[in-house]
mmCIF file of C-alpha atoms in Angstrom:
data_model
loop_
_atom_site.group_PDB
_atom_site.id
_atom_site.type_symbol
_atom_site.label_atom_id
_atom_site.label_comp_id
_atom_site.label_asym_id
_atom_site.label_seq_id
_atom_site.Cartn_x
_atom_site.Cartn_y
_atom_site.Cartn_z
ATOM 1 C CA MET O 1 158.351 114.059 111.082
ATOM 2 C CA ALA O 2 154.802 113.309 111.275
ATOM 3 C CA THR O 3 153.063 113.964 114.554
ATOM 4 C CA ARG O 4 150.810 111.670 116.102
ATOM 5 C CA ARG O 5 146.939 112.794 116.077
ATOM 6 C CA ARG O 6 145.314 113.812 119.118
ATOM 7 C CA ARG O 7 142.856 111.674 120.787
ATOM 8 C CA GLY O 8 139.608 112.157 118.601
ATOM 9 C CA GLU O 9 141.284 113.755 115.772
ATOM 10 C CA ASP O 10 140.244 111.892 112.555
ATOM 11 C CA GLY O 11 143.019 109.956 110.584
ATOM 12 C CA ILE O 12 144.409 110.946 106.979
ATOM 13 C CA SER O 13 147.180 109.021 105.133
ATOM 14 C CA PHE O 14 147.885 108.248 101.698
ATOM 15 C CA GLU O 15 147.740 104.996 100.544
ATOM 16 C CA HIS O 16 150.686 104.444 97.677
ATOM 17 C CA ARG O 17 150.171 101.872 94.953
ATOM 18 C CA GLY O 18 153.465 102.611 93.651
ATOM 19 C CA PRO O 19 156.712 104.558 94.043
ATOM 20 C CA CYS O 20 156.460 107.556 96.180
ATOM 21 C CA ARG O 21 157.312 110.790 94.105
ATOM 22 C CA ASP O 22 156.365 113.399 96.371
ATOM 23 C CA PRO O 23 156.908 112.619 99.816
ATOM 24 C CA GLN O 24 155.405 115.883 101.206
ATOM 25 C CA ARG O 25 152.151 116.448 99.044
ATOM 26 C CA HIS O 26 152.156 113.093 97.479
ATOM 27 C CA ARG O 27 150.529 115.038 94.461
ATOM 28 C CA ASN O 28 151.946 112.654 91.983
ATOM 29 C CA CYS O 29 152.218 109.459 93.699
ATOM 30 C CA PRO O 30 150.069 106.460 92.484
ATOM 31 C CA GLY O 31 147.303 105.828 95.000
ATOM 32 C CA LEU O 32 144.620 107.079 97.194
ATOM 33 C CA TRP O 33 144.171 109.132 100.161
ATOM 34 C CA ARG O 34 142.111 107.084 103.026
ATOM 35 C CA GLY O 35 140.286 109.074 106.197
ATOM 36 C CA GLU O 36 139.307 107.373 109.169
ATOM 37 C CA ILE O 37 136.922 108.141 112.073
ATOM 38 C CA THR O 38 136.457 105.908 115.293
ATOM 39 C CA LEU O 39 133.075 105.834 116.260
ATOM 40 C CA GLY O 40 133.106 104.149 119.659
ATOM 41 C CA TYR O 41 134.426 100.839 121.170
ATOM 42 C CA THR O 42 133.273 97.257 121.289
ATOM 43 C CA GLY O 43 132.580 95.158 124.406
ATOM 44 C CA ASP O 44 136.141 93.584 123.960
ATOM 45 C CA GLY O 45 138.155 97.284 123.668
ATOM 46 C CA LYS O 46 138.424 97.251 119.679
ATOM 47 C CA ARG O 47 137.484 100.251 118.227
ATOM 48 C CA THR O 48 134.229 100.874 115.838
ATOM 49 C CA ARG O 49 135.805 102.896 112.604
ATOM 50 C CA ARG O 50 134.475 104.030 109.375
ATOM 51 C CA LYS O 51 136.931 104.693 106.304
ATOM 52 C CA VAL O 52 136.558 106.641 103.288
ATOM 53 C CA SER O 53 138.739 107.018 100.487
ATOM 54 C CA GLY O 54 139.207 109.895 97.448
ATOM 55 C CA GLN O 55 141.529 110.734 94.527
ATOM 56 C CA THR O 56 142.488 114.031 97.034
ATOM 57 C CA LYS O 57 142.733 114.927 100.422
ATOM 58 C CA ALA O 58 140.232 117.658 99.969
ATOM 59 C CA SER O 59 137.643 115.288 98.993
ATOM 60 C CA VAL O 60 138.032 112.828 101.864
ATOM 61 C CA ILE O 61 138.031 115.841 104.174
ATOM 62 C CA ASP O 62 134.877 116.529 103.085
ATOM 63 C CA LYS O 63 133.726 112.871 103.581
ATOM 64 C CA LEU O 64 134.885 113.016 106.913
ATOM 65 C CA ARG O 65 132.911 116.097 107.616
ATOM 66 C CA ASP O 66 129.842 114.705 106.563
ATOM 67 C CA LEU O 67 130.033 111.586 108.511
ATOM 68 C CA HIS O 68 130.480 113.686 111.797
ATOM 69 C CA ASN O 69 127.443 115.616 110.516
ATOM 70 C CA GLN O 70 125.594 112.418 110.201
ATOM 71 C CA LEU O 71 126.774 111.705 113.871
ATOM 72 C CA ASP O 72 125.210 114.856 115.084
ATOM 73 C CA LYS O 73 121.986 114.108 113.719
ATOM 74 C CA GLY O 74 121.760 110.988 115.463
ATOM 75 C CA ILE O 75 122.643 108.775 112.315
ATOM 76 C CA THR O 76 125.319 106.099 113.094
ATOM 77 C CA PRO O 77 126.961 105.544 109.620
ATOM 78 C CA LYS O 78 127.259 101.965 108.435
ATOM 79 C CA ALA O 79 129.613 100.125 106.624
ATOM 80 C CA GLY O 80 128.944 99.424 102.960
ATOM 81 C CA TYR O 81 125.783 101.829 102.927
ATOM 82 C CA VAL O 82 127.140 105.034 101.253
ATOM 83 C CA HIS O 83 125.472 103.788 97.919
ATOM 84 C CA TYR O 84 122.181 102.668 99.613
ATOM 85 C CA THR O 85 119.536 103.552 97.328
ATOM 86 C CA LEU O 86 115.749 104.032 97.488
ATOM 87 C CA ARG O 87 114.933 100.954 95.651
ATOM 88 C CA GLN O 88 117.310 98.947 98.324
ATOM 89 C CA ALA O 89 115.544 100.302 101.234
ATOM 90 C CA ALA O 90 111.709 99.555 99.615
ATOM 91 C CA GLU O 91 113.128 95.877 99.331
ATOM 92 C CA ASP O 92 114.289 96.078 102.757
ATOM 93 C CA TRP O 93 110.771 97.310 103.816
ATOM 94 C CA LEU O 94 108.664 94.812 102.160
ATOM 95 C CA ALA O 95 111.223 91.803 103.411
ATOM 96 C CA HIS O 96 111.627 92.895 107.249
ATOM 97 C CA GLY O 97 109.320 95.851 107.792
ATOM 98 C CA LEU O 98 105.865 94.158 107.063
ATOM 99 C CA ASP O 99 106.120 91.343 109.453
ATOM 100 C CA GLY O 100 102.820 89.393 110.399
ATOM 101 C CA ARG O 101 101.250 91.204 107.557
ATOM 102 C CA SER O 102 99.802 88.779 104.712
ATOM 103 C CA PRO O 103 101.484 88.046 101.113
ATOM 104 C CA LYS O 104 98.834 89.634 99.338
ATOM 105 C CA THR O 105 99.266 93.074 101.506
ATOM 106 C CA VAL O 106 103.301 92.668 100.678
ATOM 107 C CA THR O 107 102.550 92.035 97.193
ATOM 108 C CA LYS O 108 100.263 95.086 96.823
ATOM 109 C CA ASN O 109 102.329 97.465 98.607
ATOM 110 C CA GLN O 110 105.148 96.043 95.794
ATOM 111 C CA ASN O 111 102.765 96.864 93.093
ATOM 112 C CA VAL O 112 101.861 100.617 94.286
ATOM 113 C CA LEU O 113 105.859 101.469 94.861
ATOM 114 C CA GLU O 114 106.919 99.977 91.669
ATOM 115 C CA PRO O 115 105.895 103.056 89.411
ATOM 116 C CA ILE O 116 107.546 105.480 91.922
ATOM 117 C CA LEU O 117 110.656 103.028 92.083
ATOM 118 C CA LYS O 118 110.838 103.291 87.996
ATOM 119 C CA VAL O 119 111.676 106.933 88.481
ATOM 120 C CA ILE O 120 113.602 107.159 91.389
ATOM 121 C CA GLY O 121 114.639 104.082 92.785
ATOM 122 C CA ALA O 122 118.253 103.942 91.777
ATOM 123 C CA ARG O 123 118.820 107.700 93.594
ATOM 124 C CA LYS O 124 121.072 107.432 96.772
ATOM 125 C CA LEU O 125 118.603 107.415 99.789
ATOM 126 C CA ARG O 126 120.826 109.799 101.651
ATOM 127 C CA GLU O 127 120.663 112.146 98.627
ATOM 128 C CA LEU O 128 116.873 111.584 97.938
ATOM 129 C CA THR O 129 115.132 114.973 97.565
ATOM 130 C CA ALA O 130 111.294 115.845 98.139
ATOM 131 C CA THR O 131 111.846 117.429 94.688
ATOM 132 C CA ASP O 132 112.164 114.112 93.654
ATOM 133 C CA VAL O 133 109.424 112.427 95.331
ATOM 134 C CA ARG O 134 107.101 114.893 93.960
ATOM 135 C CA ARG O 135 108.176 114.375 90.471
ATOM 136 C CA ALA O 136 107.851 110.689 90.922
ATOM 137 C CA LEU O 137 104.327 111.109 92.096
ATOM 138 C CA SER O 138 103.363 113.181 89.335
ATOM 139 C CA GLU O 139 104.662 110.791 86.624
ATOM 140 C CA MET O 140 102.594 108.262 88.899
ATOM 141 C CA ALA O 141 99.296 109.930 88.902
ATOM 142 C CA ALA O 142 99.107 110.311 84.975
ATOM 143 C CA GLY O 143 98.788 106.878 84.757
ATOM 144 C CA TYR O 144 97.119 105.645 87.944
ATOM 145 C CA SER O 145 94.004 106.629 90.077
ATOM 146 C CA THR O 146 94.179 109.009 92.762
ATOM 147 C CA ALA O 147 93.594 105.917 95.142
ATOM 148 C CA ALA O 148 96.617 104.180 93.839
ATOM 149 C CA VAL O 149 98.736 107.464 94.001
ATOM 150 C CA SER O 150 97.883 107.905 97.613
ATOM 151 C CA MET O 151 98.809 104.233 98.516
ATOM 152 C CA GLY O 152 101.915 104.536 96.741
ATOM 153 C CA HIS O 153 102.957 107.513 98.646
ATOM 154 C CA LEU O 154 102.039 105.854 101.846
ATOM 155 C CA ALA O 155 104.228 103.059 101.044
ATOM 156 C CA LEU O 156 106.960 104.991 100.070
ATOM 157 C CA LYS O 157 106.705 107.335 103.732
ATOM 158 C CA ARG O 158 106.757 103.922 105.592
ATOM 159 C CA ALA O 159 109.654 102.359 103.446
ATOM 160 C CA ILE O 160 111.774 105.347 104.196
ATOM 161 C CA ARG O 161 110.639 105.517 107.502
ATOM 162 C CA HIS O 162 111.799 101.690 107.872
ATOM 163 C CA ALA O 163 115.608 103.059 106.929
ATOM 164 C CA GLU O 164 115.164 105.920 109.136
ATOM 165 C CA ALA O 165 114.443 104.105 111.929
ATOM 166 C CA ASN O 166 117.668 101.763 110.975
ATOM 167 C CA ASP O 167 119.911 104.963 111.110
ATOM 168 C CA LEU O 168 120.346 104.900 107.098
ATOM 169 C CA VAL O 169 118.892 108.614 106.842
ATOM 170 C CA SER O 170 118.215 111.482 108.689
ATOM 171 C CA ARG O 171 114.828 112.402 107.676
ATOM 172 C CA ASN O 172 111.804 111.403 105.207
ATOM 173 C CA VAL O 173 111.858 113.585 102.649
ATOM 174 C CA ALA O 174 108.486 111.636 101.170
ATOM 175 C CA ALA O 175 106.800 113.195 104.273
ATOM 176 C CA LEU O 176 107.353 116.622 102.851
ATOM 177 C CA ALA O 177 105.667 116.136 99.732
ATOM 178 C CA ASP O 178 101.878 116.054 98.964
ATOM 179 C CA THR O 179 99.942 113.534 97.115
ATOM 180 C CA PRO O 180 99.046 114.611 93.583
ATOM 181 C CA LYS O 181 95.231 113.859 92.191
ATOM 182 C CA GLY O 182 95.293 110.727 89.783
ATOM 183 C CA GLN O 183 93.046 109.880 87.486
ATOM 184 C CA ASP O 184 89.314 109.165 87.928
ATOM 185 C CA GLY O 185 89.029 105.577 89.104
ATOM 186 C CA ARG O 186 86.405 102.991 88.669
ATOM 187 C CA PRO O 187 83.434 104.272 91.116
ATOM 188 C CA SER O 188 81.410 101.919 93.322
ATOM 189 C CA ASN O 189 77.976 101.487 91.733
ATOM 190 C CA SER O 190 75.029 100.186 93.261
ATOM 191 C CA LEU O 191 71.914 98.497 91.667
ATOM 192 C CA THR O 192 68.407 99.802 91.641
ATOM 193 C CA LEU O 193 65.685 97.931 93.418
ATOM 194 C CA ASP O 194 64.273 96.445 90.121
ATOM 195 C CA GLN O 195 67.862 95.475 89.032
ATOM 196 C CA ALA O 196 68.437 93.762 92.412
ATOM 197 C CA VAL O 197 65.440 91.633 92.397
ATOM 198 C CA ALA O 198 66.723 90.730 88.984
ATOM 199 C CA VAL O 199 69.714 89.535 90.095
ATOM 200 C CA ILE O 200 68.299 87.213 92.601
ATOM 201 C CA THR O 201 65.672 85.936 90.032
ATOM 202 C CA ALA O 202 68.568 85.334 87.591
ATOM 203 C CA ALA O 203 70.604 83.347 90.264
ATOM 204 C CA ARG O 204 67.742 81.389 91.702
ATOM 205 C CA THR O 205 66.725 80.169 88.264
ATOM 206 C CA LEU O 206 70.271 79.856 86.282
ATOM 207 C CA PRO O 207 71.168 76.184 85.689
ATOM 208 C CA VAL O 208 74.537 74.925 87.004
ATOM 209 C CA MET O 209 77.599 76.901 86.309
ATOM 210 C CA GLU O 210 81.128 75.551 85.356
ATOM 211 C CA LEU O 211 83.571 76.546 88.018
ATOM 212 C CA ARG O 212 86.241 77.087 85.440
ATOM 213 C CA PRO O 213 86.750 76.557 81.526
ATOM 214 C CA GLY O 214 87.964 73.055 81.256
ATOM 215 C CA LEU O 215 86.733 71.503 84.224
ATOM 216 C CA LYS O 216 83.740 70.044 82.410
ATOM 217 C CA ASP O 217 82.795 67.644 85.572
ATOM 218 C CA VAL O 218 83.117 70.506 88.165
ATOM 219 C CA ARG O 219 79.707 72.416 88.417
ATOM 220 C CA ARG O 220 78.257 74.573 90.656
ATOM 221 C CA PRO O 221 74.524 74.592 91.825
ATOM 222 C CA ALA O 222 72.178 77.566 91.535
ATOM 223 C CA GLU O 223 71.398 77.361 94.876
ATOM 224 C CA LEU O 224 75.166 77.977 95.751
ATOM 225 C CA MET O 225 75.258 81.888 94.246
ATOM 226 C CA HIS O 226 71.815 82.616 94.998
ATOM 227 C CA ALA O 227 72.299 82.171 98.794
ATOM 228 C CA TYR O 228 75.724 83.997 98.638
ATOM 229 C CA ILE O 229 74.067 86.956 96.730
ATOM 230 C CA VAL O 230 70.912 87.004 98.806
ATOM 231 C CA LEU O 231 72.788 86.959 101.791
ATOM 232 C CA SER O 232 75.473 89.791 101.041
ATOM 233 C CA LEU O 233 72.541 91.960 99.314
ATOM 234 C CA LEU O 234 70.290 91.563 102.244
ATOM 235 C CA THR O 235 72.549 91.908 105.275
ATOM 236 C CA GLY O 236 75.299 94.277 103.533
ATOM 237 C CA ILE O 237 78.347 92.020 104.926
ATOM 238 C CA ARG O 238 81.705 91.968 102.896
ATOM 239 C CA THR O 239 82.696 89.303 100.133
ATOM 240 C CA GLU O 240 85.824 88.707 102.625
ATOM 241 C CA GLU O 241 83.338 88.019 105.427
ATOM 242 C CA ALA O 242 80.812 85.840 103.377
ATOM 243 C CA ARG O 243 83.664 83.508 102.161
ATOM 244 C CA ALA O 244 84.780 82.976 105.798
ATOM 245 C CA LEU O 245 81.641 82.447 107.322
ATOM 246 C CA ARG O 246 80.804 79.262 109.201
ATOM 247 C CA TRP O 247 77.502 77.304 109.639
ATOM 248 C CA ALA O 248 78.323 77.441 113.230
ATOM 249 C CA HIS O 249 77.873 81.363 113.496
ATOM 250 C CA VAL O 250 74.615 80.892 111.573
ATOM 251 C CA ASP O 251 71.256 80.348 113.215
ATOM 252 C CA LEU O 252 68.384 79.670 110.889
ATOM 253 C CA ASP O 253 65.753 78.938 113.443
ATOM 254 C CA GLY O 254 66.462 81.899 116.225
ATOM 255 C CA ASP O 255 64.255 81.274 119.632
ATOM 256 C CA LEU O 256 60.914 83.293 119.229
ATOM 257 C CA ALA O 257 60.008 81.704 122.805
ATOM 258 C CA ALA O 258 63.001 83.605 124.415
ATOM 259 C CA ARG O 259 62.470 86.817 126.180
ATOM 260 C CA PRO O 260 63.047 88.894 124.452
ATOM 261 C CA PRO O 261 62.713 86.644 121.271
ATOM 262 C CA VAL O 262 65.871 86.003 119.270
ATOM 263 C CA PRO O 263 65.239 85.696 115.291
ATOM 264 C CA PRO O 264 67.469 83.890 113.151
ATOM 265 C CA HIS O 265 70.691 85.591 112.663
ATOM 266 C CA VAL O 266 73.936 85.249 111.199
ATOM 267 C CA ALA O 267 77.416 86.073 113.732
ATOM 268 C CA VAL O 268 79.917 88.240 111.229
ATOM 269 C CA TRP O 269 82.943 87.433 113.471
ATOM 270 C CA ARG O 270 85.409 86.158 110.859
ATOM 271 C CA SER O 271 86.964 87.083 107.599
ATOM 272 C CA VAL O 272 89.500 85.782 105.174
ATOM 273 C CA ARG O 273 91.820 88.145 106.648
ATOM 274 C CA VAL O 274 95.433 87.072 107.847
ATOM 275 C CA HIS O 275 94.445 85.262 111.454
ATOM 276 C CA GLY O 276 90.582 85.518 110.655
ATOM 277 C CA GLU O 277 90.058 88.982 111.906
ATOM 278 C CA THR O 278 87.322 91.352 110.730
ATOM 279 C CA LYS O 279 88.390 94.526 109.067
ATOM 280 C CA THR O 280 87.648 96.817 112.180
ATOM 281 C CA GLU O 281 86.658 95.932 115.744
ATOM 282 C CA ARG O 282 83.171 97.433 114.821
ATOM 283 C CA SER O 283 82.881 94.752 112.156
ATOM 284 C CA ARG O 284 82.484 92.127 114.389
ATOM 285 C CA ARG O 285 78.343 92.374 114.568
ATOM 286 C CA THR O 286 75.440 89.918 114.739
ATOM 287 C CA LEU O 287 72.962 90.554 112.174
ATOM 288 C CA GLY O 288 69.198 89.545 111.699
ATOM 289 C CA LEU O 289 68.252 87.390 108.916
ATOM 290 C CA PRO O 290 65.485 88.248 106.493
ATOM 291 C CA ALA O 291 63.080 85.840 105.685
ATOM 292 C CA VAL O 292 64.451 85.290 102.119
ATOM 293 C CA ALA O 293 67.909 84.906 103.169
ATOM 294 C CA VAL O 294 66.861 82.334 105.570
ATOM 295 C CA GLU O 295 65.408 80.306 102.910
ATOM 296 C CA ALA O 296 68.098 80.539 100.516
ATOM 297 C CA LEU O 297 70.465 79.217 103.442
ATOM 298 C CA ARG O 298 68.366 76.178 104.074
ATOM 299 C CA ALA O 299 68.022 75.787 100.204
ATOM 300 C CA TRP O 300 72.023 75.692 99.960
ATOM 301 C CA ALA O 301 72.677 73.829 103.040
ATOM 302 C CA ASP O 302 70.622 70.746 101.724
ATOM 303 C CA ARG O 303 72.103 70.787 98.504
ATOM 304 C CA GLN O 304 75.812 71.169 100.219
ATOM 305 C CA ALA O 305 74.874 68.055 102.158
ATOM 306 C CA GLY O 306 74.548 66.044 98.986
ATOM 307 C CA GLU O 307 77.923 67.308 97.692
ATOM 308 C CA GLN O 308 79.348 65.991 101.058
ATOM 309 C CA LEU O 309 77.864 62.969 99.989
ATOM 310 C CA ALA O 310 78.959 62.561 96.620
ATOM 311 C CA ALA O 311 82.501 63.881 97.824
ATOM 312 C CA GLY O 312 82.736 61.004 100.171
ATOM 313 C CA ASP O 313 86.273 60.538 101.639
ATOM 314 C CA GLY O 314 87.187 63.532 99.433
ATOM 315 C CA TRP O 315 85.193 66.071 101.372
ATOM 316 C CA GLN O 316 87.271 68.824 103.580
ATOM 317 C CA ASP O 317 85.120 69.403 106.915
ATOM 318 C CA THR O 318 85.846 73.287 106.859
ATOM 319 C CA GLY O 319 82.294 74.078 108.394
ATOM 320 C CA LEU O 320 82.248 77.008 105.817
ATOM 321 C CA VAL O 321 79.002 77.890 104.782
ATOM 322 C CA PHE O 322 80.298 78.517 101.120
ATOM 323 C CA THR O 323 82.454 75.987 99.793
ATOM 324 C CA ASN O 324 83.672 74.643 96.425
ATOM 325 C CA HIS O 325 82.640 70.798 95.723
ATOM 326 C CA LEU O 326 84.897 69.416 98.149
ATOM 327 C CA GLY O 327 84.010 71.491 100.992
ATOM 328 C CA ALA O 328 87.165 74.118 100.650
ATOM 329 C CA ALA O 329 86.789 77.762 100.661
ATOM 330 C CA LEU O 330 85.683 79.272 97.621
ATOM 331 C CA ASP O 331 88.311 81.316 95.646
ATOM 332 C CA ALA O 332 87.704 85.121 95.220
ATOM 333 C CA GLY O 333 88.059 84.662 91.847
ATOM 334 C CA ASN O 334 85.541 82.031 90.951
ATOM 335 C CA VAL O 335 82.746 84.240 92.949
ATOM 336 C CA ARG O 336 83.513 86.781 90.664
ATOM 337 C CA LYS O 337 83.074 84.947 87.429
ATOM 338 C CA MET O 338 79.647 83.437 88.727
ATOM 339 C CA PHE O 339 78.556 86.258 89.735
ATOM 340 C CA LYS O 340 79.298 88.087 86.215
ATOM 341 C CA ARG O 341 77.448 85.417 84.681
ATOM 342 C CA ILE O 342 74.259 85.976 86.563
ATOM 343 C CA CYS O 343 74.550 89.706 86.170
ATOM 344 C CA THR O 344 74.690 89.264 82.530
ATOM 345 C CA ALA O 345 71.978 86.549 82.551
ATOM 346 C CA ALA O 346 69.774 89.052 84.636
ATOM 347 C CA GLY O 347 70.445 91.783 81.956
ATOM 348 C CA VAL O 348 72.050 94.069 83.968
ATOM 349 C CA GLY O 349 75.588 93.404 82.310
ATOM 350 C CA ASP O 350 78.784 92.146 83.128
ATOM 351 C CA GLY O 351 80.654 95.060 84.942
ATOM 352 C CA TRP O 352 79.290 94.142 88.657
ATOM 353 C CA THR O 353 81.528 92.853 91.253
ATOM 354 C CA PRO O 354 79.937 91.092 94.000
ATOM 355 C CA ARG O 355 81.538 93.895 96.583
ATOM 356 C CA GLU O 356 78.845 95.993 95.064
ATOM 357 C CA LEU O 357 76.156 93.939 96.568
ATOM 358 C CA ARG O 358 77.115 95.799 99.635
ATOM 359 C CA THR O 359 77.074 99.401 98.383
ATOM 360 C CA THR O 360 73.299 98.202 96.658
ATOM 361 C CA PHE O 361 72.597 97.562 100.398
ATOM 362 C CA VAL O 362 73.348 101.186 101.761
ATOM 363 C CA SER O 363 72.031 102.307 98.923
ATOM 364 C CA LEU O 364 68.477 100.695 99.351
ATOM 365 C CA LEU O 365 68.374 101.721 103.173
ATOM 366 C CA SER O 366 69.610 105.038 102.584
ATOM 367 C CA HIS O 367 66.769 105.433 99.885
ATOM 368 C CA ARG O 368 64.221 104.160 102.339
ATOM 369 C CA GLY O 369 65.407 107.125 104.906
ATOM 370 C CA VAL O 370 67.363 105.064 107.279
ATOM 371 C CA SER O 371 69.720 107.177 108.994
ATOM 372 C CA ILE O 372 73.365 107.091 108.395
ATOM 373 C CA GLU O 373 74.345 106.152 112.069
ATOM 374 C CA GLU O 374 72.231 102.858 111.289
ATOM 375 C CA ILE O 375 73.589 102.013 108.314
ATOM 376 C CA ALA O 376 76.947 102.656 109.272
ATOM 377 C CA ARG O 377 76.369 100.039 112.189
ATOM 378 C CA LEU O 378 74.625 97.609 110.051
ATOM 379 C CA ALA O 379 77.631 97.744 107.476
ATOM 380 C CA GLY O 380 80.179 97.426 110.557
ATOM 381 C CA HIS O 381 81.968 100.560 109.487
ATOM 382 C CA ALA O 382 84.501 101.982 112.386
ATOM 383 C CA SER O 383 82.394 105.473 112.230
ATOM 384 C CA THR O 384 79.617 107.283 110.267
ATOM 385 C CA ARG O 385 82.459 109.151 108.108
ATOM 386 C CA THR O 386 83.393 106.163 106.285
ATOM 387 C CA THR O 387 80.088 105.761 105.331
ATOM 388 C CA GLU O 388 79.966 109.006 104.279
ATOM 389 C CA ILE O 389 83.116 109.098 102.474
ATOM 390 C CA VAL O 390 83.061 105.520 100.313
ATOM 391 C CA TYR O 391 79.334 105.505 99.799
ATOM 392 C CA ARG O 392 78.417 109.300 99.336
ATOM 393 C CA ARG O 393 76.805 108.576 95.916
ATOM 394 C CA GLU O 394 74.875 105.824 97.370
ATOM 395 C CA LEU O 395 73.629 108.192 100.082
ATOM 396 C CA ARG O 396 70.185 109.716 99.750
ATOM 397 C CA PRO O 397 70.836 113.222 98.469
ATOM 398 C CA VAL O 398 68.473 115.177 99.408
ATOM 399 C CA ILE O 399 67.906 115.177 103.427
ATOM 400 C CA THR O 400 64.124 116.159 104.014
ATOM 401 C CA THR O 401 63.785 115.494 107.618
ATOM 402 C CA GLY O 402 64.533 119.317 108.710
ATOM 403 C CA ALA O 403 62.171 120.420 105.853
ATOM 404 C CA GLU O 404 59.453 118.133 107.000
ATOM 405 C CA ILE O 405 59.540 119.062 111.324
ATOM 406 C CA MET O 406 59.833 122.716 109.949
ATOM 407 C CA ASP O 407 56.649 122.288 107.935
ATOM 408 C CA GLU O 408 54.849 120.382 110.748
ATOM 409 C CA LEU O 409 55.310 123.203 113.298
ATOM 410 C CA PHE O 410 54.569 126.304 110.966
ATOM 411 C CA THR O 411 51.996 125.230 108.967
ATOM 412 C CA ALA O 412 50.063 124.859 112.548
ATOM 413 C CA THR O 413 51.013 128.328 113.233
#
């Protein structure tokens, strides 16, 4: 006669699926062994249970022991998550762990995770090891840049951490693996002074440009990209900041009678990021405008006013500085296309992107001896470390300040 199990003990029983042939051990009986563990009680007094099954009693005992080990580690086993895979964990994180992020950010994380998931996405999350992660990262590094591998590894760690927070795994094995070095990516380049002058000249003199193939009646005037290029090159603002710039934040006159005098300036307070926030807090800055930029923006303001009259009721009053022919925000892809055409006309090639106007700004300042602290402040970097790491190729390679001072001191003696 079977005895009643004591409180706290697990329940193990055999579930018949045919006639019983061995009442004592059920060795030849059709059916499955079932195990049950009690996790606690609900508010109405019902037990919370987790059940396992197996072909043998020993396998059920092992599964129950594994459940107890999870409980000891602070993991509450969830029904149906025994076969929870890494791909499922990544999909859950992308769907629920990136609240408040833009769709573009979600897509970027999805893209950098996919090469990793192709290798180990089918692995059960509970069985995933650091060796698996290293193998997947190594395969990704064989075909992707170091920056992409680093972003993929970071996204993987965050996805597993999301599962860890939901008590689906005991530890984050992705944090135990180092990020391998990937392929050399395309480095940022900067225009020389002569090339920059050629690009500005081409932007000012180039005739109207088609916005997209097939739209013959939608053309953009030269004043648009001339003002865009001059402003980006001479102030160093990011492309995302330029496309979000509003006329309300641009002062082309200043107030020279004020004490101290207020020069023409632009307030960089917004970007095209989610909620309009700039990249960092220090990116919110007010920059003086060179005279060339003031002239270019005045010319574009006059031309934009003409486009507004031509559009009539179809004009969208967004208040943006750089707009399409109906007043809406410029598309980043169209900006890149127009910029490439200008660079080709200027004779510097078509391998340039608008963001490299910013690196050119840093390069030209550095070659004129401006301190890295001042460059970081003008560029809106969170720290000088960003300026040194990201723009290292554009920074002046020879620091001569110490030599110049020592020459002055010891030549006199």
